[in-house]
């Protein structure tokens, strides 16, 4: 399976590879931002802790949705 994905990745154009990297970058960005909001106690944002945790969880769920949709589209192309 991994070999199949690697071969498919090599067949992509430069534009498609760039979009793949950008997609993964934004997935990581949302995930890390959500984790920062949850675990960084002295963050310089004036929010109540319950709202900060809820917003962090929302960002993590959004990152997961982006991740699953991204790989669902990738698997359709293979």
PDB file of N, CA and C in Angstrom:
ATOM      1  N   UNK A   1       0.817  -1.189   0.000  1.00  0.00           N
ATOM      2  CA  UNK A   1       0.000   0.000   0.000  1.00  0.00           C
ATOM      3  C   UNK A   1       0.864   1.258   0.000  1.00  0.00           C
ATOM      4  N   UNK A   2       1.889   1.260   0.865  1.00  0.00           N
ATOM      5  CA  UNK A   2       2.775   2.418   0.933  1.00  0.00           C
ATOM      6  C   UNK A   2       3.533   2.590  -0.379  1.00  0.00           C
ATOM      7  N   UNK A   3       3.928   1.489  -0.966  1.00  0.00           N
ATOM      8  CA  UNK A   3       4.620   1.542  -2.252  1.00  0.00           C
ATOM      9  C   UNK A   3       3.707   2.134  -3.330  1.00  0.00           C
ATOM     10  N   UNK A   4       2.448   1.761  -3.293  1.00  0.00           N
ATOM     11  CA  UNK A   4       1.464   2.265  -4.254  1.00  0.00           C
ATOM     12  C   UNK A   4       1.277   3.776  -4.096  1.00  0.00           C
ATOM     13  N   UNK A   5       1.217   4.241  -2.859  1.00  0.00           N
ATOM     14  CA  UNK A   5       1.068   5.675  -2.596  1.00  0.00           C
ATOM     15  C   UNK A   5       2.308   6.428  -3.056  1.00  0.00           C
ATOM     16  N   UNK A   6       3.478   5.858  -2.812  1.00  0.00           N
ATOM     17  CA  UNK A   6       4.727   6.501  -3.220  1.00  0.00           C
ATOM     18  C   UNK A   6       4.822   6.617  -4.738  1.00  0.00           C
ATOM     19  N   UNK A   7       4.434   5.574  -5.448  1.00  0.00           N
ATOM     20  CA  UNK A   7       4.452   5.614  -6.911  1.00  0.00           C
ATOM     21  C   UNK A   7       3.465   6.654  -7.421  1.00  0.00           C
ATOM     22  N   UNK A   8       2.276   6.704  -6.796  1.00  0.00           N
ATOM     23  CA  UNK A   8       1.267   7.692  -7.197  1.00  0.00           C
ATOM     24  C   UNK A   8       1.768   9.110  -6.925  1.00  0.00           C
ATOM     25  N   UNK A   9       2.479   9.307  -5.814  1.00  0.00           N
ATOM     26  CA  UNK A   9       3.012  10.629  -5.477  1.00  0.00           C
ATOM     27  C   UNK A   9       4.030  11.074  -6.520  1.00  0.00           C
ATOM     28  N   UNK A  10       4.852  10.159  -6.992  1.00  0.00           N
ATOM     29  CA  UNK A  10       5.862  10.499  -7.992  1.00  0.00           C
ATOM     30  C   UNK A  10       5.248  10.847  -9.339  1.00  0.00           C
ATOM     31  N   UNK A  11       4.040  10.340  -9.608  1.00  0.00           N
ATOM     32  CA  UNK A  11       3.368  10.620 -10.875  1.00  0.00           C
ATOM     33  C   UNK A  11       2.674  11.981 -10.879  1.00  0.00           C
ATOM     34  N   UNK A  12       2.528  12.594  -9.718  1.00  0.00           N
ATOM     35  CA  UNK A  12       1.824  13.863  -9.624  1.00  0.00           C
ATOM     36  C   UNK A  12       2.648  14.988 -10.248  1.00  0.00           C
ATOM     37  N   UNK A  13       1.923  15.988 -10.732  1.00  0.00           N
ATOM     38  CA  UNK A  13       2.591  17.162 -11.264  1.00  0.00           C
ATOM     39  C   UNK A  13       3.125  18.003 -10.107  1.00  0.00           C
ATOM     40  N   UNK A  14       3.906  18.988 -10.445  1.00  0.00           N
ATOM     41  CA  UNK A  14       4.476  19.857  -9.426  1.00  0.00           C
ATOM     42  C   UNK A  14       3.376  20.607  -8.668  1.00  0.00           C
ATOM     43  N   UNK A  15       2.342  21.022  -9.372  1.00  0.00           N
ATOM     44  CA  UNK A  15       1.215  21.714  -8.747  1.00  0.00           C
ATOM     45  C   UNK A  15       0.507  20.810  -7.745  1.00  0.00           C
ATOM     46  N   UNK A  16       0.271  19.557  -8.109  1.00  0.00           N
ATOM     47  CA  UNK A  16      -0.408  18.618  -7.211  1.00  0.00           C
ATOM     48  C   UNK A  16       0.447  18.310  -5.986  1.00  0.00           C
ATOM     49  N   UNK A  17       1.752  18.208  -6.167  1.00  0.00           N
ATOM     50  CA  UNK A  17       2.639  17.979  -5.024  1.00  0.00           C
ATOM     51  C   UNK A  17       2.628  19.168  -4.078  1.00  0.00           C
ATOM     52  N   UNK A  18       2.633  20.373  -4.661  1.00  0.00           N
ATOM     53  CA  UNK A  18       2.589  21.583  -3.850  1.00  0.00           C
ATOM     54  C   UNK A  18       1.301  21.631  -3.033  1.00  0.00           C
ATOM     55  N   UNK A  19       0.176  21.308  -3.656  1.00  0.00           N
ATOM     56  CA  UNK A  19      -1.102  21.308  -2.943  1.00  0.00           C
ATOM     57  C   UNK A  19      -1.132  20.237  -1.861  1.00  0.00           C
ATOM     58  N   UNK A  20      -0.476  19.121  -2.096  1.00  0.00           N
ATOM     59  CA  UNK A  20      -0.376  18.075  -1.082  1.00  0.00           C
ATOM     60  C   UNK A  20       0.389  18.580   0.141  1.00  0.00           C
ATOM     61  N   UNK A  21       1.500  19.231  -0.104  1.00  0.00           N
ATOM     62  CA  UNK A  21       2.312  19.758   1.001  1.00  0.00           C
ATOM     63  C   UNK A  21       1.548  20.844   1.750  1.00  0.00           C
ATOM     64  N   UNK A  22       0.870  21.728   1.021  1.00  0.00           N
ATOM     65  CA  UNK A  22       0.094  22.787   1.674  1.00  0.00           C
ATOM     66  C   UNK A  22      -1.040  22.185   2.504  1.00  0.00           C
ATOM     67  N   UNK A  23      -1.708  21.164   1.975  1.00  0.00           N
ATOM     68  CA  UNK A  23      -2.777  20.502   2.718  1.00  0.00           C
ATOM     69  C   UNK A  23      -2.280  19.901   4.017  1.00  0.00           C
ATOM     70  N   UNK A  24      -1.146  19.230   3.964  1.00  0.00           N
ATOM     71  CA  UNK A  24      -0.580  18.642   5.178  1.00  0.00           C
ATOM     72  C   UNK A  24      -0.110  19.726   6.149  1.00  0.00           C
ATOM     73  N   UNK A  25       0.431  20.815   5.610  1.00  0.00           N
ATOM     74  CA  UNK A  25       0.882  21.910   6.453  1.00  0.00           C
ATOM     75  C   UNK A  25      -0.278  22.523   7.235  1.00  0.00           C
ATOM     76  N   UNK A  26      -1.406  22.741   6.570  1.00  0.00           N
ATOM     77  CA  UNK A  26      -2.545  23.322   7.264  1.00  0.00           C
ATOM     78  C   UNK A  26      -3.167  22.339   8.251  1.00  0.00           C
ATOM     79  N   UNK A  27      -3.132  21.054   7.948  1.00  0.00           N
ATOM     80  CA  UNK A  27      -3.579  20.058   8.924  1.00  0.00           C
ATOM     81  C   UNK A  27      -2.745  20.168  10.200  1.00  0.00           C
ATOM     82  N   UNK A  28      -1.432  20.203  10.055  1.00  0.00           N
ATOM     83  CA  UNK A  28      -0.551  20.317  11.216  1.00  0.00           C
ATOM     84  C   UNK A  28      -0.740  21.644  11.941  1.00  0.00           C
ATOM     85  N   UNK A  29      -0.982  22.706  11.192  1.00  0.00           N
ATOM     86  CA  UNK A  29      -1.189  24.017  11.791  1.00  0.00           C
ATOM     87  C   UNK A  29      -2.416  24.022  12.698  1.00  0.00           C
ATOM     88  N   UNK A  30      -3.540  23.499  12.212  1.00  0.00           N
ATOM     89  CA  UNK A  30      -4.754  23.453  13.025  1.00  0.00           C
ATOM     90  C   UNK A  30      -4.581  22.537  14.231  1.00  0.00           C
ATOM     91  N   UNK A  31      -3.922  21.413  14.043  1.00  0.00           N
ATOM     92  CA  UNK A  31      -3.703  20.483  15.146  1.00  0.00           C
ATOM     93  C   UNK A  31      -2.843  21.110  16.234  1.00  0.00           C
ATOM     94  N   UNK A  32      -1.739  21.719  15.851  1.00  0.00           N
ATOM     95  CA  UNK A  32      -0.828  22.326  16.823  1.00  0.00           C
ATOM     96  C   UNK A  32      -1.472  23.525  17.507  1.00  0.00           C
ATOM     97  N   UNK A  33      -2.216  24.329  16.760  1.00  0.00           N
ATOM     98  CA  UNK A  33      -2.895  25.472  17.365  1.00  0.00           C
ATOM     99  C   UNK A  33      -3.924  25.016  18.400  1.00  0.00           C
ATOM    100  N   UNK A  34      -4.656  23.950  18.087  1.00  0.00           N
ATOM    101  CA  UNK A  34      -5.609  23.414  19.052  1.00  0.00           C
ATOM    102  C   UNK A  34      -4.926  22.903  20.310  1.00  0.00           C
ATOM    103  N   UNK A  35      -3.812  22.209  20.140  1.00  0.00           N
ATOM    104  CA  UNK A  35      -3.070  21.702  21.301  1.00  0.00           C
ATOM    105  C   UNK A  35      -2.485  22.835  22.133  1.00  0.00           C
ATOM    106  N   UNK A  36      -2.005  23.890  21.462  1.00  0.00           N
ATOM    107  CA  UNK A  36      -1.473  25.045  22.190  1.00  0.00           C
ATOM    108  C   UNK A  36      -2.568  25.687  23.030  1.00  0.00           C
ATOM    109  N   UNK A  37      -3.749  25.852  22.442  1.00  0.00           N
ATOM    110  CA  UNK A  37      -4.842  26.474  23.189  1.00  0.00           C
ATOM    111  C   UNK A  37      -5.250  25.650  24.407  1.00  0.00           C
ATOM    112  N   UNK A  38      -5.169  24.346  24.294  1.00  0.00           N
ATOM    113  CA  UNK A  38      -5.584  23.497  25.411  1.00  0.00           C
ATOM    114  C   UNK A  38      -4.520  23.443  26.512  1.00  0.00           C
ATOM    115  N   UNK A  39      -3.265  23.264  26.147  1.00  0.00           N
ATOM    116  CA  UNK A  39      -2.246  22.964  27.156  1.00  0.00           C
ATOM    117  C   UNK A  39      -1.406  24.150  27.624  1.00  0.00           C
ATOM    118  N   UNK A  40      -1.386  25.263  26.907  1.00  0.00           N
ATOM    119  CA  UNK A  40      -0.587  26.405  27.330  1.00  0.00           C
ATOM    120  C   UNK A  40      -1.417  27.236  28.296  1.00  0.00           C
ATOM    121  N   UNK A  41      -1.101  27.152  29.567  1.00  0.00           N
ATOM    122  CA  UNK A  41      -1.919  27.791  30.611  1.00  0.00           C
ATOM    123  C   UNK A  41      -1.774  29.309  30.623  1.00  0.00           C
ATOM    124  N   UNK A  42      -0.597  29.832  30.361  1.00  0.00           N
ATOM    125  CA  UNK A  42      -0.384  31.280  30.444  1.00  0.00           C
ATOM    126  C   UNK A  42      -0.433  31.940  29.064  1.00  0.00           C
ATOM    127  N   UNK A  43      -1.305  31.463  28.207  1.00  0.00           N
ATOM    128  CA  UNK A  43      -1.427  32.027  26.858  1.00  0.00           C
ATOM    129  C   UNK A  43      -1.974  33.454  26.966  1.00  0.00           C
ATOM    130  N   UNK A  44      -1.443  34.384  26.202  1.00  0.00           N
ATOM    131  CA  UNK A  44      -1.871  35.789  26.345  1.00  0.00           C
ATOM    132  C   UNK A  44      -3.198  36.097  25.639  1.00  0.00           C
ATOM    133  N   UNK A  45      -4.177  35.238  25.806  1.00  0.00           N
ATOM    134  CA  UNK A  45      -5.521  35.457  25.273  1.00  0.00           C
ATOM    135  C   UNK A  45      -6.470  35.445  26.465  1.00  0.00           C
ATOM    136  N   UNK A  46      -7.292  36.467  26.558  1.00  0.00           N
ATOM    137  CA  UNK A  46      -8.207  36.544  27.699  1.00  0.00           C
ATOM    138  C   UNK A  46      -9.484  35.775  27.374  1.00  0.00           C
ATOM    139  N   UNK A  47      -9.461  34.491  27.699  1.00  0.00           N
ATOM    140  CA  UNK A  47     -10.617  33.613  27.539  1.00  0.00           C
ATOM    141  C   UNK A  47     -10.747  32.778  28.806  1.00  0.00           C
ATOM    142  N   UNK A  48     -11.955  32.450  29.129  1.00  0.00           N
ATOM    143  CA  UNK A  48     -12.150  31.534  30.247  1.00  0.00           C
ATOM    144  C   UNK A  48     -11.594  30.170  29.853  1.00  0.00           C
ATOM    145  N   UNK A  49     -11.074  29.420  30.819  1.00  0.00           N
ATOM    146  CA  UNK A  49     -10.470  28.124  30.489  1.00  0.00           C
ATOM    147  C   UNK A  49     -11.417  27.163  29.774  1.00  0.00           C
ATOM    148  N   UNK A  50     -12.679  27.129  30.135  1.00  0.00           N
ATOM    149  CA  UNK A  50     -13.591  26.196  29.481  1.00  0.00           C
ATOM    150  C   UNK A  50     -13.803  26.558  28.011  1.00  0.00           C
ATOM    151  N   UNK A  51     -13.823  27.857  27.692  1.00  0.00           N
ATOM    152  CA  UNK A  51     -13.978  28.269  26.295  1.00  0.00           C
ATOM    153  C   UNK A  51     -12.692  28.032  25.496  1.00  0.00           C
ATOM    154  N   UNK A  52     -11.558  28.233  26.177  1.00  0.00           N
ATOM    155  CA  UNK A  52     -10.271  27.985  25.513  1.00  0.00           C
ATOM    156  C   UNK A  52     -10.125  26.512  25.161  1.00  0.00           C
ATOM    157  N   UNK A  53     -10.516  25.625  26.084  1.00  0.00           N
ATOM    158  CA  UNK A  53     -10.443  24.184  25.836  1.00  0.00           C
ATOM    159  C   UNK A  53     -11.433  23.776  24.752  1.00  0.00           C
ATOM    160  N   UNK A  54     -12.638  24.349  24.793  1.00  0.00           N
ATOM    161  CA  UNK A  54     -13.639  24.029  23.776  1.00  0.00           C
ATOM    162  C   UNK A  54     -13.173  24.475  22.387  1.00  0.00           C
ATOM    163  N   UNK A  55     -12.574  25.653  22.306  1.00  0.00           N
ATOM    164  CA  UNK A  55     -12.072  26.141  21.023  1.00  0.00           C
ATOM    165  C   UNK A  55     -10.901  25.290  20.535  1.00  0.00           C
ATOM    166  N   UNK A  56     -10.041  24.877  21.455  1.00  0.00           N
ATOM    167  CA  UNK A  56      -8.928  23.991  21.094  1.00  0.00           C
ATOM    168  C   UNK A  56      -9.422  22.657  20.572  1.00  0.00           C
ATOM    169  N   UNK A  57     -10.433  22.093  21.234  1.00  0.00           N
ATOM    170  CA  UNK A  57     -11.010  20.823  20.770  1.00  0.00           C
ATOM    171  C   UNK A  57     -11.683  20.986  19.410  1.00  0.00           C
ATOM    172  N   UNK A  58     -12.338  22.118  19.199  1.00  0.00           N
ATOM    173  CA  UNK A  58     -12.962  22.393  17.907  1.00  0.00           C
ATOM    174  C   UNK A  58     -11.913  22.443  16.794  1.00  0.00           C
ATOM    175  N   UNK A  59     -10.783  23.069  17.069  1.00  0.00           N
ATOM    176  CA  UNK A  59      -9.705  23.119  16.077  1.00  0.00           C
ATOM    177  C   UNK A  59      -9.140  21.730  15.791  1.00  0.00           C
ATOM    178  N   UNK A  60      -9.015  20.904  16.815  1.00  0.00           N
ATOM    179  CA  UNK A  60      -8.494  19.552  16.620  1.00  0.00           C
ATOM    180  C   UNK A  60      -9.477  18.710  15.815  1.00  0.00           C
ATOM    181  N   UNK A  61     -10.755  18.843  16.100  1.00  0.00           N
ATOM    182  CA  UNK A  61     -11.774  18.112  15.331  1.00  0.00           C
ATOM    183  C   UNK A  61     -11.764  18.575  13.885  1.00  0.00           C
ATOM    184  N   UNK A  62     -11.626  19.886  13.660  1.00  0.00           N
ATOM    185  CA  UNK A  62     -11.562  20.410  12.301  1.00  0.00           C
ATOM    186  C   UNK A  62     -10.328  19.878  11.573  1.00  0.00           C
ATOM    187  N   UNK A  63      -9.203  19.794  12.274  1.00  0.00           N
ATOM    188  CA  UNK A  63      -7.992  19.240  11.661  1.00  0.00           C
ATOM    189  C   UNK A  63      -8.209  17.773  11.287  1.00  0.00           C
ATOM    190  N   UNK A  64      -8.886  17.022  12.138  1.00  0.00           N
ATOM    191  CA  UNK A  64      -9.171  15.617  11.847  1.00  0.00           C
ATOM    192  C   UNK A  64     -10.082  15.481  10.626  1.00  0.00           C
ATOM    193  N   UNK A  65     -11.096  16.343  10.538  1.00  0.00           N
ATOM    194  CA  UNK A  65     -11.999  16.310   9.379  1.00  0.00           C
ATOM    195  C   UNK A  65     -11.236  16.625   8.102  1.00  0.00           C
ATOM    196  N   UNK A  66     -10.379  17.628   8.141  1.00  0.00           N
ATOM    197  CA  UNK A  66      -9.566  17.967   6.968  1.00  0.00           C
ATOM    198  C   UNK A  66      -8.663  16.788   6.580  1.00  0.00           C
ATOM    199  N   UNK A  67      -8.087  16.143   7.584  1.00  0.00           N
ATOM    200  CA  UNK A  67      -7.186  15.023   7.342  1.00  0.00           C
ATOM    201  C   UNK A  67      -7.918  13.859   6.671  1.00  0.00           C
ATOM    202  N   UNK A  68      -9.095  13.516   7.189  1.00  0.00           N
ATOM    203  CA  UNK A  68      -9.841  12.393   6.615  1.00  0.00           C
ATOM    204  C   UNK A  68     -10.352  12.717   5.212  1.00  0.00           C
ATOM    205  N   UNK A  69     -10.826  13.937   5.010  1.00  0.00           N
ATOM    206  CA  UNK A  69     -11.296  14.321   3.676  1.00  0.00           C
ATOM    207  C   UNK A  69     -10.144  14.360   2.685  1.00  0.00           C
ATOM    208  N   UNK A  70      -8.992  14.807   3.151  1.00  0.00           N
ATOM    209  CA  UNK A  70      -7.816  14.892   2.292  1.00  0.00           C
ATOM    210  C   UNK A  70      -7.402  13.500   1.815  1.00  0.00           C
ATOM    211  N   UNK A  71      -7.329  12.550   2.737  1.00  0.00           N
ATOM    212  CA  UNK A  71      -6.915  11.207   2.335  1.00  0.00           C
ATOM    213  C   UNK A  71      -8.020  10.430   1.644  1.00  0.00           C
ATOM    214  N   UNK A  72      -9.257  10.787   1.875  1.00  0.00           N
ATOM    215  CA  UNK A  72     -10.341  10.154   1.113  1.00  0.00           C
ATOM    216  C   UNK A  72     -10.236  10.565  -0.352  1.00  0.00           C
ATOM    217  N   UNK A  73      -9.903  11.832  -0.609  1.00  0.00           N
ATOM    218  CA  UNK A  73      -9.723  12.299  -1.983  1.00  0.00           C
ATOM    219  C   UNK A  73      -8.477  11.659  -2.604  1.00  0.00           C
ATOM    220  N   UNK A  74      -7.438  11.472  -1.821  1.00  0.00           N
ATOM    221  CA  UNK A  74      -6.216  10.863  -2.333  1.00  0.00           C
ATOM    222  C   UNK A  74      -6.459   9.405  -2.720  1.00  0.00           C
ATOM    223  N   UNK A  75      -7.251   8.680  -1.927  1.00  0.00           N
ATOM    224  CA  UNK A  75      -7.514   7.274  -2.200  1.00  0.00           C
ATOM    225  C   UNK A  75      -8.412   7.104  -3.423  1.00  0.00           C
ATOM    226  N   UNK A  76      -9.276   8.065  -3.708  1.00  0.00           N
ATOM    227  CA  UNK A  76     -10.103   7.999  -4.891  1.00  0.00           C
ATOM    228  C   UNK A  76      -9.280   8.097  -6.155  1.00  0.00           C
ATOM    229  N   UNK A  77      -8.186   8.862  -6.098  1.00  0.00           N
ATOM    230  CA  UNK A  77      -7.321   9.078  -7.251  1.00  0.00           C
ATOM    231  C   UNK A  77      -6.434   7.872  -7.550  1.00  0.00           C
ATOM    232  N   UNK A  78      -6.181   7.054  -6.539  1.00  0.00           N
ATOM    233  CA  UNK A  78      -5.269   5.908  -6.729  1.00  0.00           C
ATOM    234  C   UNK A  78      -5.973   4.802  -7.495  1.00  0.00           C
TER     235      UNK A  78
END
